[in-house]
Amino acid sequence: MMAATNILRAQAISMARTNPLVTRRAVQHFSSITRLGTDDPRMSRIVVHNGIVYISGQTDATAEDIEGQTKNVLAKVDGLLEQAGTSKSNLLTSSIWLKDIGRDFKQMNTVWNGWVDPDNKPVRATVEAAMARPQLLIEIQVTAAIER
């Protein structure tokens, strides 16, 4: 595994030397972990490692229905992905937790389908789960590749 990492890092360094579009920052992503939004004592909002962005689960307690909460959560996801230097067009995975999958799945999917890039859909899992607070109806967590 270490040999593969070293090969990838060597390839990135070689690319950086020959291609002005590849920055030193891109090279550093092969060997470092970057944590953003670390003000919460429990977790980072964003972790970047090996060109992959991981965001923490996002929720919304301001809207009262699943449509509003889903829209607000996806807006948060967009903001975090942008902060990390990527977008929903580079999504790899999505995990969605719904408080009541029987009641909310169809409405959540309508909002999701309007938001997701139709040409670059991630793999996705959606399950029903108890939420941390009674007013929460949805939580979404995604991973994405860094734009190159």
PDB file of C-alpha atoms in Angstrom:
ATOM      1  CA  MET A   1       0.000   0.000   0.000  1.00  0.00           C
ATOM      2  CA  MET A   2       2.831   2.380   0.856  1.00  0.00           C
ATOM      3  CA  ALA A   3       4.475   1.665  -2.515  1.00  0.00           C
ATOM      4  CA  ALA A   4       1.250   2.568  -4.350  1.00  0.00           C
ATOM      5  CA  THR A   5       0.983   5.820  -2.387  1.00  0.00           C
ATOM      6  CA  ASN A   6       4.591   6.671  -3.209  1.00  0.00           C
ATOM      7  CA  ILE A   7       3.999   5.942  -6.891  1.00  0.00           C
ATOM      8  CA  LEU A   8       0.913   8.181  -6.943  1.00  0.00           C
ATOM      9  CA  ARG A   9       2.807  10.943  -5.159  1.00  0.00           C
ATOM     10  CA  ALA A  10       5.748  10.624  -7.582  1.00  0.00           C
ATOM     11  CA  GLN A  11       3.350  10.782 -10.526  1.00  0.00           C
ATOM     12  CA  ALA A  12       1.701  13.897  -9.066  1.00  0.00           C
ATOM     13  CA  ILE A  13       5.068  15.575  -8.552  1.00  0.00           C
ATOM     14  CA  SER A  14       6.071  14.699 -12.115  1.00  0.00           C
ATOM     15  CA  MET A  15       2.787  16.124 -13.406  1.00  0.00           C
ATOM     16  CA  ALA A  16       3.290  19.296 -11.382  1.00  0.00           C
ATOM     17  CA  ARG A  17       6.714  19.782 -12.967  1.00  0.00           C
ATOM     18  CA  THR A  18       5.455  19.310 -16.523  1.00  0.00           C
ATOM     19  CA  ASN A  19       1.935  20.736 -16.290  1.00  0.00           C
ATOM     20  CA  PRO A  20       1.418  24.260 -14.920  1.00  0.00           C
ATOM     21  CA  LEU A  21      -2.248  23.449 -14.231  1.00  0.00           C
ATOM     22  CA  VAL A  22      -1.283  20.950 -11.525  1.00  0.00           C
ATOM     23  CA  THR A  23      -0.453  22.875  -8.382  1.00  0.00           C
ATOM     24  CA  ARG A  24       1.675  22.029  -5.378  1.00  0.00           C
ATOM     25  CA  ARG A  25      -1.585  21.901  -3.399  1.00  0.00           C
ATOM     26  CA  ALA A  26      -2.776  19.020  -5.585  1.00  0.00           C
ATOM     27  CA  VAL A  27       0.492  17.174  -4.897  1.00  0.00           C
ATOM     28  CA  GLN A  28       0.068  17.637  -1.165  1.00  0.00           C
ATOM     29  CA  HIS A  29      -3.363  15.985  -1.272  1.00  0.00           C
ATOM     30  CA  PHE A  30      -1.672  12.666  -2.001  1.00  0.00           C
ATOM     31  CA  SER A  31       0.120  12.605   1.321  1.00  0.00           C
ATOM     32  CA  SER A  32      -1.768  14.820   3.741  1.00  0.00           C
ATOM     33  CA  ILE A  33      -5.087  15.121   5.466  1.00  0.00           C
ATOM     34  CA  THR A  34      -6.747  18.527   5.446  1.00  0.00           C
ATOM     35  CA  ARG A  35      -9.467  19.294   7.986  1.00  0.00           C
ATOM     36  CA  LEU A  36     -11.788  22.277   7.575  1.00  0.00           C
ATOM     37  CA  GLY A  37     -14.510  23.559   9.863  1.00  0.00           C
ATOM     38  CA  THR A  38     -12.948  22.227  13.037  1.00  0.00           C
ATOM     39  CA  ASP A  39     -14.686  24.597  15.467  1.00  0.00           C
ATOM     40  CA  ASP A  40     -17.105  21.855  16.561  1.00  0.00           C
ATOM     41  CA  PRO A  41     -15.451  19.868  19.390  1.00  0.00           C
ATOM     42  CA  ARG A  42     -16.982  16.614  18.072  1.00  0.00           C
ATOM     43  CA  MET A  43     -15.881  16.625  14.435  1.00  0.00           C
ATOM     44  CA  SER A  44     -14.598  18.386  11.338  1.00  0.00           C
ATOM     45  CA  ARG A  45     -17.163  19.587   8.822  1.00  0.00           C
ATOM     46  CA  ILE A  46     -14.855  18.637   5.934  1.00  0.00           C
ATOM     47  CA  VAL A  47     -11.927  16.225   5.625  1.00  0.00           C
ATOM     48  CA  VAL A  48      -9.887  16.000   2.424  1.00  0.00           C
ATOM     49  CA  HIS A  49      -7.535  13.073   1.821  1.00  0.00           C
ATOM     50  CA  ASN A  50      -6.025  11.684  -1.386  1.00  0.00           C
ATOM     51  CA  GLY A  51      -8.194  13.944  -3.537  1.00  0.00           C
ATOM     52  CA  ILE A  52     -11.440  12.855  -1.868  1.00  0.00           C
ATOM     53  CA  VAL A  53     -13.694  15.223   0.088  1.00  0.00           C
ATOM     54  CA  TYR A  54     -15.679  13.804   3.004  1.00  0.00           C
ATOM     55  CA  ILE A  55     -18.307  16.021   4.610  1.00  0.00           C
ATOM     56  CA  SER A  56     -20.032  15.488   7.919  1.00  0.00           C
ATOM     57  CA  GLY A  57     -23.726  14.661   7.991  1.00  0.00           C
ATOM     58  CA  GLN A  58     -25.815  17.779   7.385  1.00  0.00           C
ATOM     59  CA  THR A  59     -29.192  18.515   8.960  1.00  0.00           C
ATOM     60  CA  ASP A  60     -31.644  21.412   9.109  1.00  0.00           C
ATOM     61  CA  ALA A  61     -33.966  22.365  11.928  1.00  0.00           C
ATOM     62  CA  THR A  62     -35.322  25.598  10.401  1.00  0.00           C
ATOM     63  CA  ALA A  63     -37.862  24.121   7.963  1.00  0.00           C
ATOM     64  CA  GLU A  64     -40.824  22.180   9.292  1.00  0.00           C
ATOM     65  CA  ASP A  65     -41.346  19.770   6.395  1.00  0.00           C
ATOM     66  CA  ILE A  66     -39.189  17.285   4.484  1.00  0.00           C
ATOM     67  CA  GLU A  67     -39.142  19.368   1.307  1.00  0.00           C
ATOM     68  CA  GLY A  68     -37.810  22.449   3.094  1.00  0.00           C
ATOM     69  CA  GLN A  69     -35.313  20.521   5.200  1.00  0.00           C
ATOM     70  CA  THR A  70     -34.020  18.640   2.147  1.00  0.00           C
ATOM     71  CA  LYS A  71     -33.550  21.888   0.174  1.00  0.00           C
ATOM     72  CA  ASN A  72     -31.743  23.506   3.103  1.00  0.00           C
ATOM     73  CA  VAL A  73     -29.514  20.488   3.715  1.00  0.00           C
ATOM     74  CA  LEU A  74     -28.554  20.283   0.035  1.00  0.00           C
ATOM     75  CA  ALA A  75     -27.701  24.002   0.071  1.00  0.00           C
ATOM     76  CA  LYS A  76     -25.360  23.289   3.010  1.00  0.00           C
ATOM     77  CA  VAL A  77     -23.827  20.384   1.073  1.00  0.00           C
ATOM     78  CA  ASP A  78     -23.236  22.693  -1.916  1.00  0.00           C
ATOM     79  CA  GLY A  79     -21.511  25.233   0.333  1.00  0.00           C
ATOM     80  CA  LEU A  80     -19.237  22.664   1.964  1.00  0.00           C
ATOM     81  CA  LEU A  81     -18.300  21.118  -1.385  1.00  0.00           C
ATOM     82  CA  GLU A  82     -17.475  24.569  -2.756  1.00  0.00           C
ATOM     83  CA  GLN A  83     -15.370  25.332   0.314  1.00  0.00           C
ATOM     84  CA  ALA A  84     -13.427  22.116  -0.342  1.00  0.00           C
ATOM     85  CA  GLY A  85     -12.883  22.970  -4.010  1.00  0.00           C
ATOM     86  CA  THR A  86     -15.390  20.652  -5.643  1.00  0.00           C
ATOM     87  CA  SER A  87     -19.082  20.396  -6.519  1.00  0.00           C
ATOM     88  CA  LYS A  88     -22.034  18.033  -6.730  1.00  0.00           C
ATOM     89  CA  SER A  89     -20.871  17.118 -10.253  1.00  0.00           C
ATOM     90  CA  ASN A  90     -18.008  15.205  -8.599  1.00  0.00           C
ATOM     91  CA  LEU A  91     -20.073  13.278  -6.045  1.00  0.00           C
ATOM     92  CA  LEU A  92     -19.033   9.691  -5.431  1.00  0.00           C
ATOM     93  CA  THR A  93     -21.357   8.596  -2.625  1.00  0.00           C
ATOM     94  CA  SER A  94     -24.367   9.843  -0.719  1.00  0.00           C
ATOM     95  CA  SER A  95     -25.903   8.487   2.467  1.00  0.00           C
ATOM     96  CA  ILE A  96     -29.353   9.731   3.434  1.00  0.00           C
ATOM     97  CA  TRP A  97     -31.125   9.092   6.705  1.00  0.00           C
ATOM     98  CA  LEU A  98     -34.859   9.814   6.962  1.00  0.00           C
ATOM     99  CA  LYS A  99     -36.853   9.949  10.171  1.00  0.00           C
ATOM    100  CA  ASP A 100     -39.913   8.452   8.435  1.00  0.00           C
ATOM    101  CA  ILE A 101     -39.018   6.807   5.120  1.00  0.00           C
ATOM    102  CA  GLY A 102     -42.614   5.749   4.410  1.00  0.00           C
ATOM    103  CA  ARG A 103     -43.926   9.297   4.705  1.00  0.00           C
ATOM    104  CA  ASP A 104     -40.990  11.313   3.327  1.00  0.00           C
ATOM    105  CA  PHE A 105     -39.153   9.223   0.704  1.00  0.00           C
ATOM    106  CA  LYS A 106     -41.127  10.437  -2.332  1.00  0.00           C
ATOM    107  CA  GLN A 107     -40.964  14.149  -1.434  1.00  0.00           C
ATOM    108  CA  MET A 108     -37.264  13.929  -0.549  1.00  0.00           C
ATOM    109  CA  ASN A 109     -36.574  12.203  -3.885  1.00  0.00           C
ATOM    110  CA  THR A 110     -38.371  14.976  -5.768  1.00  0.00           C
ATOM    111  CA  VAL A 111     -36.068  17.584  -4.200  1.00  0.00           C
ATOM    112  CA  TRP A 112     -32.991  15.341  -4.616  1.00  0.00           C
ATOM    113  CA  ASN A 113     -33.747  14.710  -8.307  1.00  0.00           C
ATOM    114  CA  GLY A 114     -34.013  18.454  -8.918  1.00  0.00           C
ATOM    115  CA  TRP A 115     -30.659  19.044  -7.210  1.00  0.00           C
ATOM    116  CA  VAL A 116     -28.399  16.168  -8.306  1.00  0.00           C
ATOM    117  CA  ASP A 117     -26.367  16.534 -11.518  1.00  0.00           C
ATOM    118  CA  PRO A 118     -28.225  14.142 -13.868  1.00  0.00           C
ATOM    119  CA  ASP A 119     -25.022  13.349 -15.761  1.00  0.00           C
ATOM    120  CA  ASN A 120     -22.957  12.641 -12.632  1.00  0.00           C
ATOM    121  CA  LYS A 121     -25.131  10.846 -10.094  1.00  0.00           C
ATOM    122  CA  PRO A 122     -23.388   9.270  -7.083  1.00  0.00           C
ATOM    123  CA  VAL A 123     -24.079   5.882  -5.598  1.00  0.00           C
ATOM    124  CA  ARG A 124     -26.676   6.393  -2.893  1.00  0.00           C
ATOM    125  CA  ALA A 125     -28.191   4.672   0.107  1.00  0.00           C
ATOM    126  CA  THR A 126     -31.303   5.870   1.922  1.00  0.00           C
ATOM    127  CA  VAL A 127     -32.479   4.374   5.200  1.00  0.00           C
ATOM    128  CA  GLU A 128     -34.847   5.183   8.022  1.00  0.00           C
ATOM    129  CA  ALA A 129     -33.216   6.178  11.302  1.00  0.00           C
ATOM    130  CA  ALA A 130     -33.939   7.819  14.615  1.00  0.00           C
ATOM    131  CA  MET A 131     -32.666  11.404  14.543  1.00  0.00           C
ATOM    132  CA  ALA A 132     -30.612  13.206  17.173  1.00  0.00           C
ATOM    133  CA  ARG A 133     -33.384  15.789  17.745  1.00  0.00           C
ATOM    134  CA  PRO A 134     -37.160  15.422  17.307  1.00  0.00           C
ATOM    135  CA  GLN A 135     -37.486  18.239  14.723  1.00  0.00           C
ATOM    136  CA  LEU A 136     -34.912  16.715  12.341  1.00  0.00           C
ATOM    137  CA  LEU A 137     -36.407  14.812   9.407  1.00  0.00           C
ATOM    138  CA  ILE A 138     -33.309  14.185   7.259  1.00  0.00           C
ATOM    139  CA  GLU A 139     -29.528  13.949   7.390  1.00  0.00           C
ATOM    140  CA  ILE A 140     -27.285  13.766   4.314  1.00  0.00           C
ATOM    141  CA  GLN A 141     -23.588  12.924   4.065  1.00  0.00           C
ATOM    142  CA  VAL A 142     -21.602  12.841   0.806  1.00  0.00           C
ATOM    143  CA  THR A 143     -18.125  12.197  -0.537  1.00  0.00           C
ATOM    144  CA  ALA A 144     -16.778  13.799  -3.695  1.00  0.00           C
ATOM    145  CA  ALA A 145     -13.633  13.909  -5.772  1.00  0.00           C
ATOM    146  CA  ILE A 146     -11.609  17.113  -5.859  1.00  0.00           C
ATOM    147  CA  GLU A 147     -11.875  18.911  -9.192  1.00  0.00           C
ATOM    148  CA  ARG A 148      -8.620  18.633 -11.122  1.00  0.00           C
TER     149      ARG A 148
END
